[in-house]
Each structure stands twice: as C-alpha cells, then as structure tokens.
Amino acid sequence: MSELVPTAAEAKQELLEIYPKKVRRKRETQIITNDPEAPPVIGANSRTIPGIITQRGCAYAGCKGVVLGPTRDILQITHGPIGCGYYSWLTRRNQTVPDELGPENYMMYSFSTDMQESEIIFGGEKKLKQAIEEAYEIFKPRVIAICSTCPVGLIGDDVHAVAREMKEKLGINVFGFSCEGYKGVSQSAGHHIANNQFFKHVVGQSERTVEGKFKINMLGEYNIGGDSFVIEDLFKRCGFTLVATFSGNACYEDMASSQQADLNLVMCHRSINYMAQMMETKYGIPWMKVNFIGAESTAKALRKMANYFGDAELIDRTEAVIAEELAKITPVQAEVRRRCEGKLAMLFVGGSRAHHYQDLFTDMGMRVISAGYEFAHRDDYEGRQVIPTIKVDADSRNIEEIEVQRDLVAFRPRKTEEEKALLAEAGVLLGDYEGMMPQMAKNALVIDDINHYESEKMIELYKPDVFCAGIKEKYVVQKMGVPCKQLHNYDIGGPYAGFEGAANFYRDIDRLVNTRIWKMITPPWQEKNNGDFGPPLAARGPRHPAHLSRQPEDE
Ligand code: CFM
C-alpha cells in the first residue's frame, strides 16, 4: 500500500503541536501509530481534558439511551429535570415490532418526573413515587424502570428504595438505575450500570420454557435502523433459535428467559461484555464475539455459530444461506468497487462501530487510514488479553462491580474444556475479543476520544473521501467539502447489518463519495480568509489535488 503523506508520525506531531505541555503529554498517549502485529498501548477510558470539545456522552445516555432504551415494554421513567427526558426522547433510531410476548410498546413516550427546584431542595422521592403510580394507573405495564439523572445523585434520592417500595405495592417488577450522568468518564459507565441492573432484576425472572434447537442470545445489538430485523431473519433461516437480544427489538419476557440460551453472541463488546461474563459465571453460557457488519464478517460469524453447535444439518443450512446471500451481494460489491477502490475513509465512533464498519469499507476496496473510539477501553483497541494490565482509576472504581456466583440450580456447563479446546483449534474462540488494532493497517493512526480540533486537522491533512462520525461532527465536516456519514444513526439509512444491510451500505457510501456536489463547495475560509481556519487547504499539499476547491474544469 502506498505511503500516506504526511506519515502517521508527522500527522501526530501536527495534531499535538497546538497543545500546552500537560495536554500534549496526555494526548500523546491517546494518538497511536498502529502496529497490527503488536498493538501498542493506547490511553483510553480516561477523563476528557476540560475545555476540549469531545464527542462523548454521559452515563445516563449509556444506560437509558443505549442499553435500556431499545426495550419496548419496560416503561422507563427518567427521574430528573425535564431536559434530560426530552433530549433523550426518540433520539436513537432503535426500532421495534411488538409481538405476543411483548405487545406493549412505550418507546414513543417520554416519561419524566419533571424535577423542579423545590425537589432539589426538599428531595424528589415523593414525586418519583407519584410518577410511578400515575404511570401504572394509565398504562398498567409489567415492568417499570427508573433512570437517574445528575441531580438525583447530588441530592441523594434513593431510587432503589423507592423501586422496592413500589414493587411491593404494585406487584410488578420495578427497579432503578443509578446512572447519574456524571458517573465515570463517558457513556461507558452507563453501559456497565445498565448491565448490572438487567442482570440482577431481569435475567432469570421468567418461568417460561423456551422451545427450540440451537438457542442463542444476541448481546450488544440495538436495532439501529432495523439491523436486528436483518440478523433475526438470518438466524431463522439458518435454524438458530433466538431467545433474547440485549436489547434491540427486545421485550422483557425475552430477556427474563435469556438464561436458557446455550450460546451468547457478543456484537458490541464495549457495551455488553459485562453481561456475557456474568451469565457465563452464573449459568455456564459461553460467549463468542461476532460482527454482523460486512458481508465477509457476517459469513464468518454464522459459520462460527454453526460450528459451535457442531450439528451437520445446521452447518449445511447455514452454508446454503451464506451461499445464497453472497451470490446476491457479490455483483453489488463488484459494481461499487469500480468507483470506490482506493478511496480513503476515517471513522471516529462510539465504542465498537469504528472497528466493525472497517469490514464494510474493506469489502468495498476502500482504505481506512485512521480510526478511533469515543469511549472504548484498552481491550476494545488492543484485545482482551490486556485486561489484567489496565490500571483501575478512581473514575472506574466508582462503578459497581457485582460479585457473581455460580447458580446452584441453573448452572449448566454447555461445553467441556476439551470441547472448548477443539473449537479453538477449529478457529471458534470463546470468551475472547482481539480488538480493533490487530485488524487495522500498519501505521494507521488510532485516535482515542478525538476532539473537534483534531478532527478538522485530520481532514485538512488527509482530505479523506468520507469521514464517519455523528451529528455533532456532521455539518462541520461537510462544510469542509468532505462527506460525513453518520455511523450512529445511519443518517436516514440502514439497515446496514448482514448481507442485505451491507448492500445498502455499499450503495449509500458509493453515492456519498462519488457525488460531484463536494467539488462545488467553497469552504468558508476560502471565500473570505478570516483566519479562523488557518491557511487555505489548497496550500497544504493536497493528497487529493483540488478536492476541496472549486475547479472550473470539473463543472
Ligand atoms: Fe456499542 Fe452501539 Fe457502539 Fe455504544 Fe453508542 Fe450506538 Fe455507537 Mo452511538 S452500544 S458502543 S454507546 S455499538 S449509541 S448502537 S452508535 S456511540 S459505536
């Protein structure tokens, strides 16, 4: 592969140049030149430096928005000022279809206690109880969950005591989350808090027996833009029985009976690995990392799943589904490759997609020159083997680690150690995730918790053909004449999972990077050189000549 200009080391220097010494020392550890053979240590999951415009969200977002939000029939009350409820209302494009197990759907509602100053002073528990009773009166839900916002922790309202009291009084499941926004350093804390409470209050609560062969749970798939629907369809056609998804298109009953599955699939390692671990310890369910983003990755994941169960008929059916789907998608791949091959991409998203979506770009022949997560931990970058070496700081210590014991009745080992060893030999690794860095090119720049300044600088330096991020970055990036693909909500697109989703993605990216509109944009600083953005981009040794300035011959 051709060398990039500037090199990763030079780019890193440029990014760091502007910072005061102390800031530079910290950012130096978070901007890393990759070596896939021996991933270097990267600084991650530490506090964002005050004053820097980060992409990150809060613990409430990670709990209420991410892990809890996609469940349709858990009535979710935000205990806090109305803004927290209002701004978390339908902002994530998770979809759901009610069924006989979970016919209720509260997703389109926003429930809030609308905390006022008087509650901040005198306490909000009374209002919370009233809100729960009122919600119960109107909706008669089977489950109510309470999500805490910052003031709840600051004034000391005990949402768990209120939940216990209401559970008793109403005779339904009620539980709370201490997911105050300020917990931890990002939404990652909220994931952990959500995992803990789901594990304690939901998993194992159902009496029903799940019928079916090859029972699996899908962990860390949230049905953004309909992704879960595509994956569910693939499972069905291959012959797997999906017990529960955490938590895309999920209902309470599914999740409450999830301990009956014989395999946990982990899609988003960052947000749900705690659940996989706890279920393995308590019930003996092994987990495997999968990725249903990308055609090759989807085929690989399905094969691993079929091999895990080792049933000849299941393996044959899975192979037939893969063959059928690949036959449909290969022509689309070839078509977009003609126009996209060699184009440059950068991805700065969340805690797993910056890794997963690289597979789609690889399918298309595009080159990922830089990527990073907002809030992932070192294991998501370097692989799980580094977990014992991760320093636990005060921010992480604040998040509860729950002690999990083997369940004396329900624990059932699904595979013996010998069987696991045989599977490992056949390439079916259990309980492991190798992280993003081993899959990235040598010398690609890996940037943790990238900020707005660094994003703009990276665009100036490399002029990528597409920059993948979220709504906070989108219009800043596009004003620079570079298309921005939102990988959180897919803009208005998707599904992007599975084979069908991959085809959607290829087409959307093809359209985005090959439209002529970007050449017609004059960035504001080239129209009136107001000095805010530094020298014109054209003066910076363009990697793609004339990419960012109007060229009469192009029109
Ligand atoms: Fe997991 Fe997610 Fe992500 Fe995430 Fe998120 Fe999301 Fe994301 Mo936005 S759970 S870590 S906290 S894959 S909401 S569906 S897109 S940042 S990369």
XYZ file of N, CA, C and O and ligand atoms in Angstrom, residues 55 61-63 65-67 70 92 94 187-188 191 220-224 227 267-272 348-357 373-376 469 487-490, ligand 1:
193
model
N -16.535 14.206 21.645
C -17.736 13.644 21.030
C -18.560 12.881 22.063
O -19.634 12.387 21.750
N -26.895 8.633 29.273
C -27.061 8.282 27.856
C -26.716 6.816 27.630
O -27.417 6.107 26.907
N -25.642 6.346 28.250
C -25.213 4.959 28.058
C -26.187 3.962 28.643
O -26.348 2.851 28.131
N -26.846 4.350 29.729
C -27.777 3.431 30.386
C -29.166 3.541 29.777
O -29.674 2.608 29.154
N -30.288 5.588 27.283
C -30.357 5.705 25.833
C -29.930 4.435 25.134
O -30.575 3.987 24.185
N -28.854 3.839 25.594
C -28.234 2.766 24.818
C -28.745 1.380 25.186
O -29.301 0.675 24.358
N -28.544 0.967 26.428
C -28.829 -0.430 26.771
C -30.309 -0.648 27.104
O -30.922 -1.616 26.673
N -33.783 0.526 23.905
C -34.407 -0.251 22.835
C -35.451 -1.285 23.285
O -36.106 -1.888 22.445
N -32.376 7.975 19.325
C -31.591 6.880 18.768
C -32.538 6.093 17.887
O -33.674 5.814 18.273
N -33.480 3.266 17.234
C -33.762 1.852 17.501
C -35.240 1.570 17.217
O -36.118 2.334 17.571
N -20.297 7.616 28.442
C -21.460 6.718 28.466
C -21.071 5.279 28.820
O -21.926 4.473 29.185
N -19.805 4.966 28.716
C -19.357 3.614 29.037
C -19.763 3.215 30.461
O -20.142 2.074 30.719
N -23.294 1.959 30.469
C -23.451 0.581 29.968
C -23.281 -0.410 31.117
O -24.073 -1.323 31.293
N -25.623 -6.912 22.762
C -24.971 -5.733 22.187
C -25.374 -5.446 20.761
O -24.562 -5.022 19.935
N -26.645 -5.674 20.458
C -27.193 -5.306 19.137
C -28.484 -4.538 19.423
O -29.378 -5.069 20.077
N -28.550 -3.291 18.952
C -29.608 -2.397 19.428
C -30.610 -1.989 18.354
O -31.355 -1.029 18.528
N -30.602 -2.690 17.264
C -31.594 -2.476 16.200
C -31.646 -1.046 15.686
O -32.729 -0.491 15.481
N -30.510 -0.452 15.492
C -30.470 0.865 14.875
C -30.808 0.690 13.392
O -30.231 -0.162 12.714
N -31.323 -2.998 11.975
C -30.275 -4.020 11.884
C -30.720 -5.368 12.472
O -30.459 -6.424 11.892
N -21.992 -8.766 20.089
C -21.793 -7.902 18.933
C -21.002 -6.665 19.396
O -19.852 -6.511 19.055
N -21.611 -5.824 20.215
C -20.891 -4.659 20.733
C -20.226 -5.041 22.045
O -20.854 -5.044 23.096
N -18.967 -5.338 21.957
C -18.213 -5.783 23.124
C -18.229 -4.722 24.227
O -18.416 -5.026 25.397
N -18.058 -3.469 23.845
C -17.921 -2.427 24.867
C -19.137 -2.313 25.769
O -19.024 -2.229 26.976
N -20.319 -2.334 25.159
C -21.498 -2.008 25.957
C -22.048 -3.199 26.725
O -22.867 -3.019 27.612
N -21.623 -4.436 26.418
C -22.348 -5.570 26.976
C -21.452 -6.713 27.441
O -21.949 -7.721 27.931
N -14.582 7.724 13.373
C -14.460 8.042 14.805
C -15.836 7.935 15.453
O -16.638 8.861 15.379
N -16.104 6.767 15.989
C -17.445 6.482 16.514
C -17.379 5.609 17.754
O -16.695 4.590 17.767
N -18.157 5.974 18.743
C -18.538 5.145 19.864
C -17.507 4.232 20.473
O -16.394 4.634 20.818
N -17.896 2.965 20.591
C -17.033 2.016 21.274
C -16.953 0.687 20.562
O -16.343 -0.261 21.065
N -17.583 0.576 19.375
C -17.418 -0.669 18.630
C -17.527 -0.473 17.126
O -16.919 -1.186 16.363
N -18.305 0.494 16.698
C -18.529 0.626 15.257
C -17.299 1.078 14.493
O -17.161 0.770 13.309
N -16.417 1.841 15.140
C -15.193 2.255 14.455
C -14.406 1.016 14.028
O -13.658 1.043 13.059
N -14.595 -0.077 14.732
C -13.979 -1.333 14.331
C -14.857 -2.058 13.309
O -14.423 -2.373 12.209
N -16.116 -2.304 13.677
C -16.985 -3.122 12.823
C -17.111 -2.600 11.396
O -17.090 -3.371 10.444
N -17.255 -1.299 11.248
C -17.510 -0.758 9.905
C -16.286 -0.781 9.005
O -16.396 -0.582 7.805
N -12.169 5.341 18.853
C -13.412 5.272 19.612
C -13.566 6.533 20.465
O -12.587 7.188 20.803
N -14.827 6.768 20.857
C -15.061 7.881 21.782
C -14.770 7.470 23.224
O -14.246 8.240 24.006
N -15.206 6.254 23.552
C -15.235 5.895 24.975
C -14.857 4.445 25.238
O -15.096 3.932 26.323
N -14.284 3.770 24.257
C -13.937 2.368 24.461
C -12.783 2.262 25.456
O -12.185 3.258 25.845
N -18.763 9.727 11.467
C -18.882 10.196 12.852
C -20.360 10.348 13.178
O -21.159 9.507 12.753
N -22.438 7.197 11.545
C -22.462 5.759 11.842
C -23.198 5.442 13.142
O -23.289 4.294 13.532
N -23.700 6.463 13.819
C -24.538 6.184 14.990
C -25.957 5.887 14.514
O -26.481 4.817 14.744
N -26.552 6.852 13.837
C -27.961 6.687 13.444
C -28.113 6.377 11.954
O -29.225 6.264 11.461
N -27.005 6.240 11.229
C -27.018 5.940 9.791
C -27.657 7.069 8.975
O -28.215 6.818 7.897
Fe -21.991 -0.297 21.169
Fe -23.829 0.895 19.948
Fe -21.280 1.474 19.686
Fe -22.483 2.004 22.004
Fe -23.322 4.420 21.216
Fe -24.712 3.341 19.170
Fe -22.128 3.874 18.929
Mo -23.877 5.824 19.074
S -23.837 0.451 22.033
S -20.539 1.240 21.612
S -22.928 3.756 23.224
S -22.300 -0.194 19.017
S -25.310 4.803 20.552
S -25.638 1.383 18.882
S -23.691 4.143 17.546
S -21.883 5.541 20.197
S -20.313 2.697 18.268
